[in-house]
Amino acid sequence: MENIKSLTASQIDFLKELINIGVGKSSASLNTLIDKHIILQVPLVKIMTYPEMMEYLENYKDEKYASVTLPFRGDLVGNIKLLLSSSNAAKLADTFIGENLNDVDLDSIRSGVLNEIGNIVTNAVLGSMCNMLEVELDYIVPYFEEGNKTIIIPKQLDEKESVVLYAQTDFVIDELQVIGSFAIFFEMDAFKLLIEKINKYIE
Amino acid sequence: MPENNIKQDFELLNHLPIGNCIIDEDYKVLFWNNYLENSTEILKSEIIGSKLSDYFPYFINKLYINRLDSIFTGGAPVIFSSHLHGFLFNDPAKKNTSRINKTVVSAIPKPNSKKYYALFSIEDVTELSNKIQQHRVLKDEAIREVEKRKIIEQKLLIDEAQLIELNATKDKFFSIIAHDLKSPFNSILCFSELLINNIDKYDSQKQKQIMGYIHESAINTYKLLENLLTWSRSQSGRISYNPEKENLYLLVVETIDMLNQGLLKKSIKLTNNISGDSFAFVDKDMFSTIIRNLVSNAIKFTQQGGEIIIEECIITDESNRDFVKISVIDNGLGMSNEVQSKLFSITHNISTQGTENEHGTGLGLILCKEFVEKHRGEIWVESEEGKGSSFMFTIPKLRQVES
């Protein structure tokens, strides 16, 4: 855990910048899917250990959530997740579908669109990271799930040996603002390697 | 990679119940499985070696090229949802047979190379999508129907409340006729019969006394009837509201003149503290009825030698409108919180006897409330048992004092 505490300001800034670049690219892709202008904002980035993440989860209300998860292996091992409350997910999906339904039921049309949106965001963020740091990864096809806040933490996560790179992501489409977040869960060894790669890049 | 090798290496894909095809970074089709051959009616022998966009023109679009770029360098899988891209593998010329597909594109490594092929997995979700759409339409209709019924239910509740009030009004009316008017008439009948049967025996003082009782009962009956008729006319909308600038002091004086006998009988001191140049925008008859009823009640529930004060003050509401607040204050019996809560309600209204068994219908205060509300004012009471009551109401004041 000392690795996180000993991260320098440059390293933290670099990680934040990687996320911003990735989010910017995903914004460009999302804009091709609808005729409205979408802006993605990342007002908050945090690096947390597993226990700190569990504590942070207390901020999440007891309601239903929807997530799109992309597991990855190779040089780094972990998962990247896009997370929204079900009601926000329904609003976001409807904007892309071009509907305005009153219910929050995430049927297969909405979940399919959300899966694509999540895929675009997670691919862009992870892709930027891999390209800049010359990291090679293998991926598993992303999956959509809905449930209570226990779905936020991937099931495979090792409690003791995990680091979470967490970012709040706001989708702004005309007057609609949908708050979501994405998190990259790294196994500890993977995170150590990531820091090594960042150090090489910064030098 | 030679074509035969691809065919061999991906032979398993020919047995899957979804469409699979493989392309290289030039979008040349290298593999086309049996399922796709069947669903698109495009033979492997035709399409393998051709560009994907030759058969499916959407793949010329930069939207797709840009998103698929990363696949050829080993990037993460790309998802094209059925709702937004379901048409990707439809032949534009065959509109009647178009299907809805969900497409996932994954990177598969080229042997002996750092490059990748793109493997398309195409799942036909046409039936599911159509069912979902039907379900959505039904759900929408159901939600609208529920909303409509909620509105109808609300309206029914309002109508029910109105009916309850109407019934209470009707019951009250008949109850008053049946009971409350009977008593003073009984007094008139009893005393008049007594006088008729005994007029020769009674001296003039006695006769005067009995005639006094008859007269008092007649006055009470008249008052009750007057209230009843006014209330009845108010319920049927036959009383019109005609406000004008009126001098409140004079109106109060005129009204309490009619109540002098009651005041004298109980030696109650009434003080009129309304100032002589107090003006307001009121319907004269309604205002008089309000004052008459409030002061009558005060007299009824104040003991011998008690005191009644009528006073005013100006108040301003949140919208900066001025109101005159009139208070009728007595030091009589007072009433409990429970009684206070029922005073202005037709459904709970009860009539009570005064300190000297004076009768009432309980209509007076209901009438006052209606007339005050016609003026867009409010009426309320503050009272303590054994200490007396203050009845207060507000009426709109003129903006300027006009001489």
Coordinates of C-alpha atoms in Angstrom, one line a residue:
Chain A
M1 CA 0.0 0.0 0.0
E2 CA 3.0 2.3 0.4
N3 CA 3.1 2.6 -3.3
I4 CA 0.0 4.7 -3.4
K5 CA 1.1 7.0 -0.6
S6 CA 4.5 7.5 -2.2
L7 CA 3.1 8.5 -5.6
T8 CA 4.6 11.8 -6.6
A9 CA 2.6 14.7 -7.8
S10 CA 4.0 14.2 -11.3
Q11 CA 2.9 10.6 -11.4
I12 CA -0.6 11.5 -10.2
D13 CA -0.8 14.3 -12.7
F14 CA 0.3 12.0 -15.4
L15 CA -2.4 9.5 -14.5
K16 CA -5.0 12.2 -14.5
E17 CA -3.8 13.4 -17.9
L18 CA -4.1 9.9 -19.3
I19 CA -7.7 9.7 -18.2
N20 CA -8.5 13.1 -19.6
I21 CA -7.0 12.2 -23.0
G22 CA -9.0 9.0 -23.0
V23 CA -12.2 10.7 -22.0
G24 CA -11.7 13.3 -24.7
K25 CA -11.3 10.6 -27.3
S26 CA -14.4 8.9 -26.1
S27 CA -16.3 12.1 -26.3
A28 CA -15.4 12.5 -29.9
S29 CA -16.7 8.9 -30.6
L30 CA -19.9 9.4 -28.7
N31 CA -20.6 12.6 -30.7
T32 CA -20.8 10.6 -33.9
L33 CA -23.7 8.5 -32.5
I34 CA -26.3 11.2 -31.8
D35 CA -27.1 14.6 -33.3
K36 CA -26.6 16.4 -30.0
H37 CA -23.3 17.7 -28.7
I38 CA -21.8 15.6 -25.8
I39 CA -19.2 16.8 -23.4
L40 CA -17.5 14.5 -21.0
Q41 CA -16.1 16.1 -17.9
V42 CA -13.9 14.5 -15.3
P43 CA -14.2 16.7 -12.2
L44 CA -12.7 14.2 -9.8
V45 CA -9.9 11.6 -10.0
K46 CA -8.8 9.5 -6.9
I47 CA -6.3 6.7 -6.4
M48 CA -7.4 4.4 -3.6
T49 CA -6.6 1.1 -2.0
Y50 CA -9.3 -1.5 -1.7
P51 CA -10.3 -0.6 1.9
E52 CA -10.4 3.1 0.9
M53 CA -12.7 2.2 -2.0
M54 CA -15.0 0.2 0.3
E55 CA -15.2 3.3 2.5
Y56 CA -15.8 5.5 -0.5
L57 CA -18.7 3.3 -1.5
E58 CA -20.6 4.5 1.6
N59 CA -21.1 7.7 -0.4
Y60 CA -23.2 5.7 -2.9
K61 CA -26.9 5.6 -2.2
D62 CA -28.8 2.4 -1.7
E63 CA -30.3 2.2 -5.2
K64 CA -29.9 0.3 -8.4
Y65 CA -26.8 0.7 -10.5
A66 CA -25.8 -0.3 -14.0
S67 CA -22.2 -1.0 -15.1
V68 CA -20.2 -2.0 -18.2
T69 CA -17.0 -3.9 -17.3
L70 CA -14.0 -4.7 -19.5
P71 CA -11.6 -7.2 -18.0
F72 CA -8.0 -7.1 -19.2
R73 CA -4.9 -9.3 -18.9
G74 CA -1.4 -9.2 -20.2
D75 CA 1.2 -6.7 -19.0
L76 CA -1.5 -5.3 -16.6
V77 CA -4.2 -7.3 -14.9
G78 CA -7.5 -5.8 -13.8
N79 CA -10.9 -4.5 -14.9
I80 CA -12.2 -1.1 -16.0
K81 CA -15.8 -0.3 -15.2
L82 CA -18.2 2.5 -16.2
L83 CA -20.8 2.9 -13.5
L84 CA -24.1 4.9 -13.4
S85 CA -27.2 4.7 -11.2
S86 CA -30.0 2.9 -13.1
S87 CA -32.0 6.1 -13.3
N88 CA -29.1 8.0 -14.8
A89 CA -28.3 5.1 -17.1
A90 CA -31.9 5.1 -18.4
K91 CA -31.7 8.9 -19.0
L92 CA -28.4 8.6 -20.8
A93 CA -29.5 5.6 -22.9
D94 CA -32.8 7.4 -23.9
T95 CA -30.8 10.4 -25.1
F96 CA -29.0 8.1 -27.6
I97 CA -32.1 6.1 -28.5
G98 CA -34.1 9.4 -29.0
E99 CA -36.8 8.6 -26.5
N100 CA -38.2 10.0 -23.3
L101 CA -39.8 7.2 -21.4
N102 CA -40.8 7.8 -17.8
D103 CA -39.6 4.4 -16.3
V104 CA -36.1 3.3 -15.4
D105 CA -36.4 -0.3 -16.6
L106 CA -33.1 -1.2 -18.3
D107 CA -34.5 -3.5 -21.0
S108 CA -32.3 -5.0 -23.6
I109 CA -32.5 -2.0 -25.9
R110 CA -31.3 0.4 -23.2
S111 CA -28.7 -2.0 -21.8
G112 CA -27.4 -2.7 -25.4
V113 CA -26.9 1.1 -25.9
L114 CA -25.3 1.5 -22.5
N115 CA -23.0 -1.4 -23.3
E116 CA -21.8 0.4 -26.4
I117 CA -21.4 3.7 -24.5
G118 CA -19.5 2.0 -21.8
N119 CA -17.4 0.2 -24.4
I120 CA -16.5 3.5 -26.1
V121 CA -15.4 5.2 -22.8
T122 CA -13.5 2.3 -21.3
N123 CA -11.8 1.5 -24.7
A124 CA -10.7 5.1 -25.1
V125 CA -9.3 5.4 -21.6
L126 CA -7.5 2.1 -21.5
G127 CA -6.4 2.5 -25.2
S128 CA -4.8 5.9 -24.4
M129 CA -3.0 4.4 -21.4
C130 CA -1.7 1.4 -23.4
N131 CA -0.6 3.5 -26.4
M132 CA 1.3 6.1 -24.4
L133 CA 2.9 3.6 -22.0
E134 CA 3.5 0.9 -24.6
V135 CA 1.6 -1.7 -22.6
E136 CA 0.1 -4.8 -24.3
L137 CA -3.1 -6.2 -23.0
D138 CA -5.5 -9.0 -23.9
Y139 CA -9.2 -8.3 -23.4
I140 CA -12.4 -10.2 -22.6
V141 CA -15.6 -9.0 -24.3
P142 CA -17.1 -6.4 -22.0
Y143 CA -20.3 -7.2 -20.2
F144 CA -23.3 -5.2 -18.8
E145 CA -24.8 -5.8 -15.4
E146 CA -27.4 -4.2 -13.2
G147 CA -27.8 -4.5 -9.4
N148 CA -27.2 -2.9 -6.0
K149 CA -23.9 -1.2 -5.2
T150 CA -22.1 -4.5 -4.7
I151 CA -21.7 -4.6 -8.5
I152 CA -19.3 -1.7 -8.2
I153 CA -16.4 -3.9 -7.1
P154 CA -15.5 -6.7 -9.6
K155 CA -16.0 -10.1 -8.1
Q156 CA -12.5 -11.3 -9.0
L157 CA -10.8 -8.5 -7.1
D158 CA -8.3 -9.5 -4.5
E159 CA -9.0 -7.5 -1.3
K160 CA -5.5 -7.1 -0.2
E161 CA -3.7 -6.6 -3.4
S162 CA -5.7 -4.1 -5.4
V163 CA -5.4 -0.4 -6.3
V164 CA -8.3 1.6 -7.8
L165 CA -8.0 4.5 -10.1
Y166 CA -11.4 6.2 -9.8
A167 CA -12.8 9.1 -11.8
Q168 CA -16.2 10.8 -11.7
T169 CA -17.5 11.3 -15.2
D170 CA -20.2 13.8 -16.1
F171 CA -22.0 13.4 -19.4
V172 CA -23.3 16.8 -20.5
I173 CA -25.8 16.7 -23.4
D174 CA -27.6 20.0 -24.0
E175 CA -29.4 20.7 -20.7
L176 CA -29.1 17.1 -19.5
Q177 CA -26.2 16.3 -17.1
V178 CA -25.8 12.7 -16.2
I179 CA -23.3 11.9 -13.5
G180 CA -21.4 8.6 -13.8
S181 CA -18.0 7.3 -12.8
F182 CA -15.5 4.9 -14.1
A183 CA -12.9 3.0 -12.1
I184 CA -9.8 1.0 -13.2
F185 CA -9.1 -1.8 -10.7
F186 CA -5.5 -3.0 -10.9
E187 CA -3.9 -5.9 -9.2
M188 CA -1.0 -4.6 -7.1
D189 CA 1.8 -6.0 -9.3
A190 CA 0.0 -4.6 -12.3
F191 CA -0.1 -1.2 -10.6
K192 CA 3.6 -1.3 -9.8
L193 CA 4.4 -2.0 -13.4
L194 CA 2.1 0.9 -14.5
I195 CA 4.1 3.2 -12.2
E196 CA 7.4 1.9 -13.7
K197 CA 6.1 2.6 -17.1
I198 CA 5.0 6.1 -16.1
N199 CA 8.4 6.9 -14.6
K200 CA 10.1 5.8 -17.8
Y201 CA 7.7 8.0 -19.8
I202 CA 8.2 11.0 -17.6
E203 CA 12.0 10.7 -17.7
Chain B
M1 CA -1.9 -16.0 -43.7
P2 CA -2.9 -18.3 -46.6
E3 CA -6.6 -18.7 -47.0
N4 CA -6.6 -22.4 -46.4
N5 CA -5.0 -21.9 -43.0
I6 CA -7.6 -19.4 -42.0
K7 CA -10.3 -21.8 -43.1
Q8 CA -8.8 -24.6 -41.1
D9 CA -8.0 -22.5 -38.0
F10 CA -11.5 -21.1 -37.8
E11 CA -13.4 -24.1 -39.0
L12 CA -15.1 -24.3 -35.5
L13 CA -16.8 -21.0 -36.2
N14 CA -18.8 -22.6 -39.0
H15 CA -20.7 -24.5 -36.4
L16 CA -21.8 -21.6 -34.2
P17 CA -25.3 -20.2 -34.2
I18 CA -24.1 -16.7 -34.8
G19 CA -22.5 -15.0 -37.8
N20 CA -18.7 -14.8 -37.8
C21 CA -16.4 -13.1 -40.3
I22 CA -12.8 -12.1 -40.3
I23 CA -11.2 -9.2 -42.1
D24 CA -7.7 -7.7 -42.3
E25 CA -6.7 -4.1 -41.9
D26 CA -7.6 -3.4 -45.5
Y27 CA -11.1 -4.6 -44.8
K28 CA -10.6 -7.6 -47.0
V29 CA -12.8 -10.5 -46.0
L30 CA -10.7 -13.6 -45.1
F31 CA -13.4 -15.8 -43.5
W32 CA -17.2 -16.0 -43.8
N33 CA -19.0 -18.6 -41.7
N34 CA -21.9 -20.9 -42.7
Y35 CA -24.4 -18.9 -40.6
L36 CA -23.6 -15.7 -42.4
E37 CA -23.7 -17.4 -45.8
N38 CA -27.2 -18.6 -45.0
S39 CA -28.5 -15.4 -43.3
T40 CA -27.1 -12.9 -45.9
E41 CA -27.4 -15.2 -48.9
I42 CA -23.9 -14.2 -49.8
L43 CA -21.7 -17.2 -50.7
K44 CA -18.3 -17.5 -49.2
S45 CA -16.9 -18.0 -52.6
E46 CA -18.2 -14.5 -53.6
I47 CA -17.2 -12.5 -50.6
I48 CA -13.9 -13.9 -49.5
G49 CA -11.2 -11.8 -51.0
S50 CA -13.5 -8.8 -51.5
K51 CA -13.8 -5.7 -49.4
L52 CA -16.4 -5.8 -46.7
S53 CA -17.7 -2.4 -47.9
D54 CA -18.4 -3.8 -51.4
Y55 CA -21.3 -5.7 -49.9
F56 CA -22.0 -3.6 -46.8
P57 CA -21.6 0.0 -47.7
Y58 CA -21.7 1.4 -44.1
F59 CA -18.1 0.2 -43.6
I60 CA -17.0 3.1 -45.7
N61 CA -18.2 5.5 -43.1
K62 CA -15.5 7.0 -40.9
L63 CA -17.5 6.4 -37.8
Y64 CA -16.9 2.7 -38.2
I65 CA -13.4 2.9 -39.6
N66 CA -12.2 5.1 -36.7
R67 CA -13.7 2.8 -34.1
L68 CA -12.3 -0.3 -35.7
D69 CA -8.8 1.1 -36.1
S70 CA -7.6 0.0 -32.7
I71 CA -8.6 -3.6 -33.3
F72 CA -5.9 -4.0 -35.9
T73 CA -3.3 -3.1 -33.3
G74 CA -4.7 -5.4 -30.6
G75 CA -7.1 -3.0 -29.0
A76 CA -10.1 -3.9 -26.8
P77 CA -13.3 -5.4 -28.4
V78 CA -15.7 -2.9 -30.0
I79 CA -19.4 -3.2 -29.5
F80 CA -22.0 -2.0 -32.0
S81 CA -25.4 -2.1 -30.3
S82 CA -28.4 -3.5 -32.1
H83 CA -30.5 -0.4 -31.6
L84 CA -27.9 2.0 -33.0
H85 CA -26.2 -0.2 -35.6
G86 CA -28.5 -3.1 -36.2
F87 CA -28.5 -2.5 -40.0
L88 CA -24.7 -3.0 -40.5
F89 CA -24.9 -6.4 -42.1
N90 CA -28.1 -5.7 -44.1
D91 CA -28.1 -5.5 -47.8
P92 CA -29.5 -2.1 -48.6
A93 CA -31.1 -3.6 -51.7
K94 CA -33.0 -6.1 -49.7
K95 CA -35.1 -3.8 -47.4
N96 CA -37.9 -6.3 -46.9
T97 CA -35.6 -8.9 -45.4
S98 CA -33.6 -6.7 -43.1
R99 CA -32.6 -8.1 -39.8
I100 CA -31.4 -6.4 -36.6
N101 CA -28.0 -7.5 -35.4
K102 CA -25.8 -6.9 -32.4
T103 CA -22.1 -6.9 -33.5
V104 CA -19.0 -7.4 -31.4
V105 CA -15.5 -7.0 -33.0
S106 CA -12.5 -8.6 -31.3
A107 CA -8.8 -8.6 -32.2
I108 CA -7.3 -11.9 -33.1
P109 CA -3.5 -12.1 -33.5
K110 CA -2.0 -12.7 -36.9
P111 CA 0.5 -15.5 -36.7
N112 CA 4.1 -14.3 -36.9
S113 CA 3.1 -10.7 -36.8
K114 CA 2.4 -8.0 -34.4
K115 CA -0.7 -7.1 -36.3
Y116 CA -4.2 -8.4 -35.7
Y117 CA -7.3 -9.4 -37.7
A118 CA -10.8 -8.3 -36.8
L119 CA -13.2 -11.0 -35.9
F120 CA -16.9 -10.0 -36.2
S121 CA -19.4 -11.8 -34.1
I122 CA -22.9 -11.0 -35.4
E123 CA -25.9 -12.0 -33.4
D124 CA -29.4 -11.8 -34.9
V125 CA -31.6 -10.1 -32.3
T126 CA -34.5 -9.3 -34.6
E127 CA -37.2 -11.2 -32.7
L128 CA -36.0 -10.0 -29.3
S129 CA -35.9 -6.4 -30.5
N130 CA -39.4 -6.6 -32.0
K131 CA -40.7 -8.2 -28.8
I132 CA -39.1 -5.5 -26.7
Q133 CA -40.6 -2.8 -28.8
Q134 CA -44.0 -4.4 -28.5
H135 CA -43.5 -4.7 -24.7
R136 CA -42.5 -1.0 -24.6
V137 CA -45.6 0.1 -26.4
L138 CA -47.8 -2.0 -24.1
K139 CA -46.0 -0.7 -21.0
D140 CA -46.4 2.8 -22.2
E141 CA -50.1 2.3 -22.7
A142 CA -50.4 0.7 -19.3
I143 CA -48.6 3.6 -17.7
R144 CA -50.8 6.1 -19.5
E145 CA -53.9 4.1 -18.5
V146 CA -52.8 4.1 -14.8
E147 CA -52.1 7.8 -14.9
K148 CA -55.6 8.4 -16.5
R149 CA -57.2 6.3 -13.8
K150 CA -55.3 8.1 -11.1
I151 CA -56.7 11.4 -12.4
I152 CA -60.2 9.9 -12.5
E153 CA -59.7 8.6 -8.9
Q154 CA -58.6 12.0 -7.7
K155 CA -61.6 13.6 -9.3
L156 CA -63.9 11.0 -7.8
L157 CA -62.4 11.7 -4.3
I158 CA -63.1 15.4 -4.8
D159 CA -66.6 14.7 -6.0
E160 CA -67.1 12.4 -3.1
A161 CA -66.0 15.0 -0.6
Q162 CA -68.3 17.5 -2.3
L163 CA -71.2 15.1 -2.1
I164 CA -70.5 14.4 1.6
E165 CA -70.5 18.2 2.2
L166 CA -73.7 18.6 0.2
N167 CA -75.4 15.8 2.1
A168 CA -74.2 17.3 5.4
T169 CA -75.7 20.6 4.2
K170 CA -79.0 19.1 3.4
D171 CA -79.1 17.1 6.6
K172 CA -78.2 20.2 8.6
F173 CA -81.0 22.1 6.9
F174 CA -83.6 19.5 7.7
S175 CA -82.2 19.1 11.2
I176 CA -82.6 22.8 11.9
I177 CA -86.1 22.8 10.6
A178 CA -86.9 19.7 12.6
H179 CA -85.3 20.6 15.9
D180 CA -83.8 24.0 16.3
L181 CA -86.9 25.9 15.2
K182 CA -89.2 23.7 17.1
S183 CA -88.0 24.9 20.5
P184 CA -88.8 28.6 20.2
F185 CA -92.1 27.8 18.5
N186 CA -92.9 25.6 21.5
S187 CA -92.3 28.6 23.8
I188 CA -94.6 30.8 21.6
L189 CA -97.3 28.1 21.7
C190 CA -97.0 27.5 25.4
F191 CA -97.0 31.0 26.5
S192 CA -99.7 32.1 24.1
E193 CA -101.9 29.2 25.2
L194 CA -101.2 30.2 28.8
L195 CA -102.2 33.7 28.1
I196 CA -105.4 32.8 26.2
N197 CA -106.5 30.4 29.0
N198 CA -105.7 32.8 31.8
I199 CA -105.9 36.3 30.5
D200 CA -108.8 37.1 32.8
K201 CA -106.9 35.9 35.8
Y202 CA -103.6 37.8 35.1
D203 CA -103.0 41.4 35.9
S204 CA -101.5 43.6 33.3
Q205 CA -98.0 43.1 34.7
K206 CA -98.3 39.4 34.4
Q207 CA -99.8 39.7 31.0
K208 CA -97.0 42.0 29.9
Q209 CA -94.5 39.5 31.3
I210 CA -95.9 36.6 29.3
M211 CA -96.2 38.7 26.2
G212 CA -92.6 39.6 26.7
Y213 CA -91.6 35.9 26.7
I214 CA -93.7 35.4 23.5
H215 CA -92.1 38.4 21.9
E216 CA -88.6 37.2 22.8
S217 CA -89.3 33.7 21.4
A218 CA -90.6 35.3 18.2
I219 CA -87.5 37.4 17.9
N220 CA -85.3 34.4 18.4
T221 CA -87.3 32.4 15.9
Y222 CA -87.1 35.2 13.4
K223 CA -83.3 35.4 13.8
L224 CA -83.0 31.7 13.4
L225 CA -85.1 31.8 10.3
E226 CA -83.2 34.7 8.9
N227 CA -79.9 32.9 9.3
L228 CA -81.4 29.7 7.8
L229 CA -82.8 31.5 4.8
T230 CA -79.5 33.5 4.2
W231 CA -77.5 30.3 4.4
S232 CA -79.9 28.5 2.1
R233 CA -79.6 31.3 -0.5
S234 CA -75.8 31.3 -0.1
Q235 CA -75.7 27.6 -0.8
S236 CA -77.7 28.0 -4.0
G237 CA -75.6 30.8 -5.1
R238 CA -78.4 33.4 -4.9
I239 CA -76.4 35.8 -2.8
S240 CA -74.2 38.1 -4.9
Y241 CA -71.1 39.7 -3.7
N242 CA -71.1 43.5 -4.3
P243 CA -68.2 45.2 -2.4
E244 CA -68.0 48.9 -2.1
K245 CA -66.1 51.4 -0.1
E246 CA -67.9 51.4 3.3
N247 CA -67.3 53.1 6.6
L248 CA -66.8 50.2 9.0
Y249 CA -67.6 52.2 12.2
L250 CA -71.0 53.1 10.9
L251 CA -71.8 49.6 9.7
V252 CA -70.8 48.2 13.1
V253 CA -72.9 50.8 14.9
E254 CA -76.0 50.0 12.7
T255 CA -75.6 46.3 13.3
I256 CA -75.1 46.4 17.1
D257 CA -78.1 48.7 17.4
M258 CA -80.3 45.7 16.6
L259 CA -78.7 43.7 19.3
N260 CA -79.2 46.2 22.1
Q261 CA -82.0 44.3 23.8
G262 CA -79.7 41.2 24.2
L263 CA -76.9 43.4 25.6
L264 CA -79.3 45.1 28.1
K265 CA -80.9 41.9 29.2
K266 CA -77.5 40.5 30.3
S267 CA -76.0 43.9 31.3
I268 CA -73.2 43.2 28.9
K269 CA -71.0 46.2 28.1
L270 CA -70.1 46.5 24.4
T271 CA -67.2 48.8 23.4
N272 CA -66.8 49.7 19.7
N273 CA -63.2 50.6 19.2
I274 CA -63.4 50.8 15.4
S275 CA -62.2 54.3 14.4
G276 CA -64.7 56.7 12.8
D277 CA -62.6 57.0 9.6
S278 CA -62.0 53.4 9.1
F279 CA -62.9 52.4 5.6
A280 CA -62.7 49.0 3.7
F281 CA -63.9 47.4 0.6
V282 CA -66.8 45.2 1.7
D283 CA -70.2 43.9 0.7
K284 CA -72.4 45.8 3.2
D285 CA -75.0 43.1 3.8
M286 CA -72.4 40.3 4.2
F287 CA -70.3 42.5 6.6
S288 CA -73.4 43.2 8.7
T289 CA -74.3 39.5 8.8
I290 CA -70.7 38.7 10.0
I291 CA -70.8 41.3 12.7
R292 CA -74.3 40.4 13.8
N293 CA -73.5 36.7 14.1
L294 CA -70.2 37.2 15.9
V295 CA -71.6 39.7 18.4
S296 CA -74.8 37.5 18.9
N297 CA -72.5 34.6 19.8
A298 CA -70.5 36.8 22.1
I299 CA -73.7 37.9 23.9
K300 CA -74.9 34.3 24.0
F301 CA -71.8 32.9 25.6
T302 CA -71.0 35.8 28.0
Q303 CA -72.4 35.9 31.5
Q304 CA -74.3 38.7 33.2
G305 CA -72.2 41.8 33.5
G306 CA -69.6 40.6 31.0
E307 CA -67.8 42.6 28.4
I308 CA -67.5 42.6 24.6
I309 CA -65.0 44.6 22.6
I310 CA -64.9 45.2 18.9
E311 CA -61.6 46.4 17.6
E312 CA -59.5 46.7 14.4
C313 CA -56.0 46.8 13.1
I314 CA -54.3 46.8 9.7
I315 CA -52.2 43.8 8.6
T316 CA -50.3 43.3 5.4
D317 CA -50.0 39.9 3.7
E318 CA -47.0 38.4 1.8
S319 CA -48.1 40.0 -1.4
N320 CA -48.1 43.4 0.2
R321 CA -51.9 43.7 0.3
D322 CA -53.5 45.6 3.2
F323 CA -56.3 44.0 5.2
V324 CA -58.4 45.2 8.1
K325 CA -58.5 42.7 10.9
I326 CA -61.7 43.0 13.0
S327 CA -61.7 41.3 16.4
V328 CA -64.8 40.5 18.5
I329 CA -63.5 39.8 22.0
D330 CA -65.6 38.5 25.0
N331 CA -64.8 37.5 28.5
G332 CA -67.4 34.7 28.5
L333 CA -67.4 30.9 28.7
G334 CA -64.6 30.3 26.2
M335 CA -64.4 26.8 24.6
S336 CA -62.1 23.8 24.4
N337 CA -59.8 23.1 21.5
E338 CA -62.1 20.3 20.4
V339 CA -65.1 22.6 20.0
Q340 CA -62.9 25.2 18.3
S341 CA -61.9 22.7 15.7
K342 CA -65.5 22.0 14.7
L343 CA -66.8 25.6 14.7
F344 CA -66.6 26.3 11.0
S345 CA -67.3 22.9 9.6
I346 CA -70.7 22.0 8.2
T347 CA -70.0 18.3 8.6
H348 CA -69.1 18.5 12.3
N349 CA -71.0 21.6 13.3
I350 CA -72.9 21.5 16.6
S351 CA -75.2 24.0 18.1
T352 CA -74.9 24.8 21.8
Q353 CA -76.9 26.7 24.3
G354 CA -75.8 30.0 25.7
T355 CA -75.3 31.1 29.3
E356 CA -79.1 31.6 29.7
N357 CA -80.1 28.7 27.5
E358 CA -80.2 30.8 24.3
H359 CA -80.7 28.5 21.3
G360 CA -78.8 28.6 18.0
T361 CA -78.5 26.5 14.8
G362 CA -74.7 26.6 14.6
L363 CA -75.2 28.1 11.1
G364 CA -74.1 31.6 12.1
L365 CA -70.3 30.9 12.0
I366 CA -70.5 28.8 8.9
L367 CA -72.2 31.7 7.2
C368 CA -69.5 34.1 8.6
K369 CA -66.8 31.9 7.1
E370 CA -68.5 31.8 3.7
F371 CA -68.9 35.6 3.6
V372 CA -65.4 36.3 4.9
E373 CA -64.0 34.0 2.2
K374 CA -66.0 35.8 -0.5
H375 CA -64.0 38.8 0.5
R376 CA -60.8 36.7 0.1
G377 CA -60.3 37.1 3.9
E378 CA -59.8 34.6 6.7
I379 CA -61.7 33.9 9.9
W380 CA -60.4 32.2 13.0
V381 CA -60.8 32.0 16.8
E382 CA -58.6 32.1 19.8
S383 CA -60.3 30.9 23.0
E384 CA -59.7 29.5 26.5
E385 CA -62.3 27.8 28.6
G386 CA -63.5 30.0 31.4
K387 CA -61.7 33.0 30.1
G388 CA -63.5 34.0 26.9
S389 CA -63.1 34.0 23.1
S390 CA -61.7 36.3 20.4
F391 CA -63.2 35.8 16.9
M392 CA -61.1 37.5 14.2
F393 CA -61.6 38.0 10.5
T394 CA -59.9 40.0 7.8
I395 CA -61.3 42.0 4.9
P396 CA -59.5 43.9 2.1
K397 CA -58.6 47.5 2.9
L398 CA -58.7 50.2 0.3
R399 CA -55.2 51.2 -1.0
Q400 CA -55.9 54.9 -0.5
V401 CA -58.0 56.6 2.1
E402 CA -60.7 58.5 0.2
S403 CA -62.4 61.3 1.8

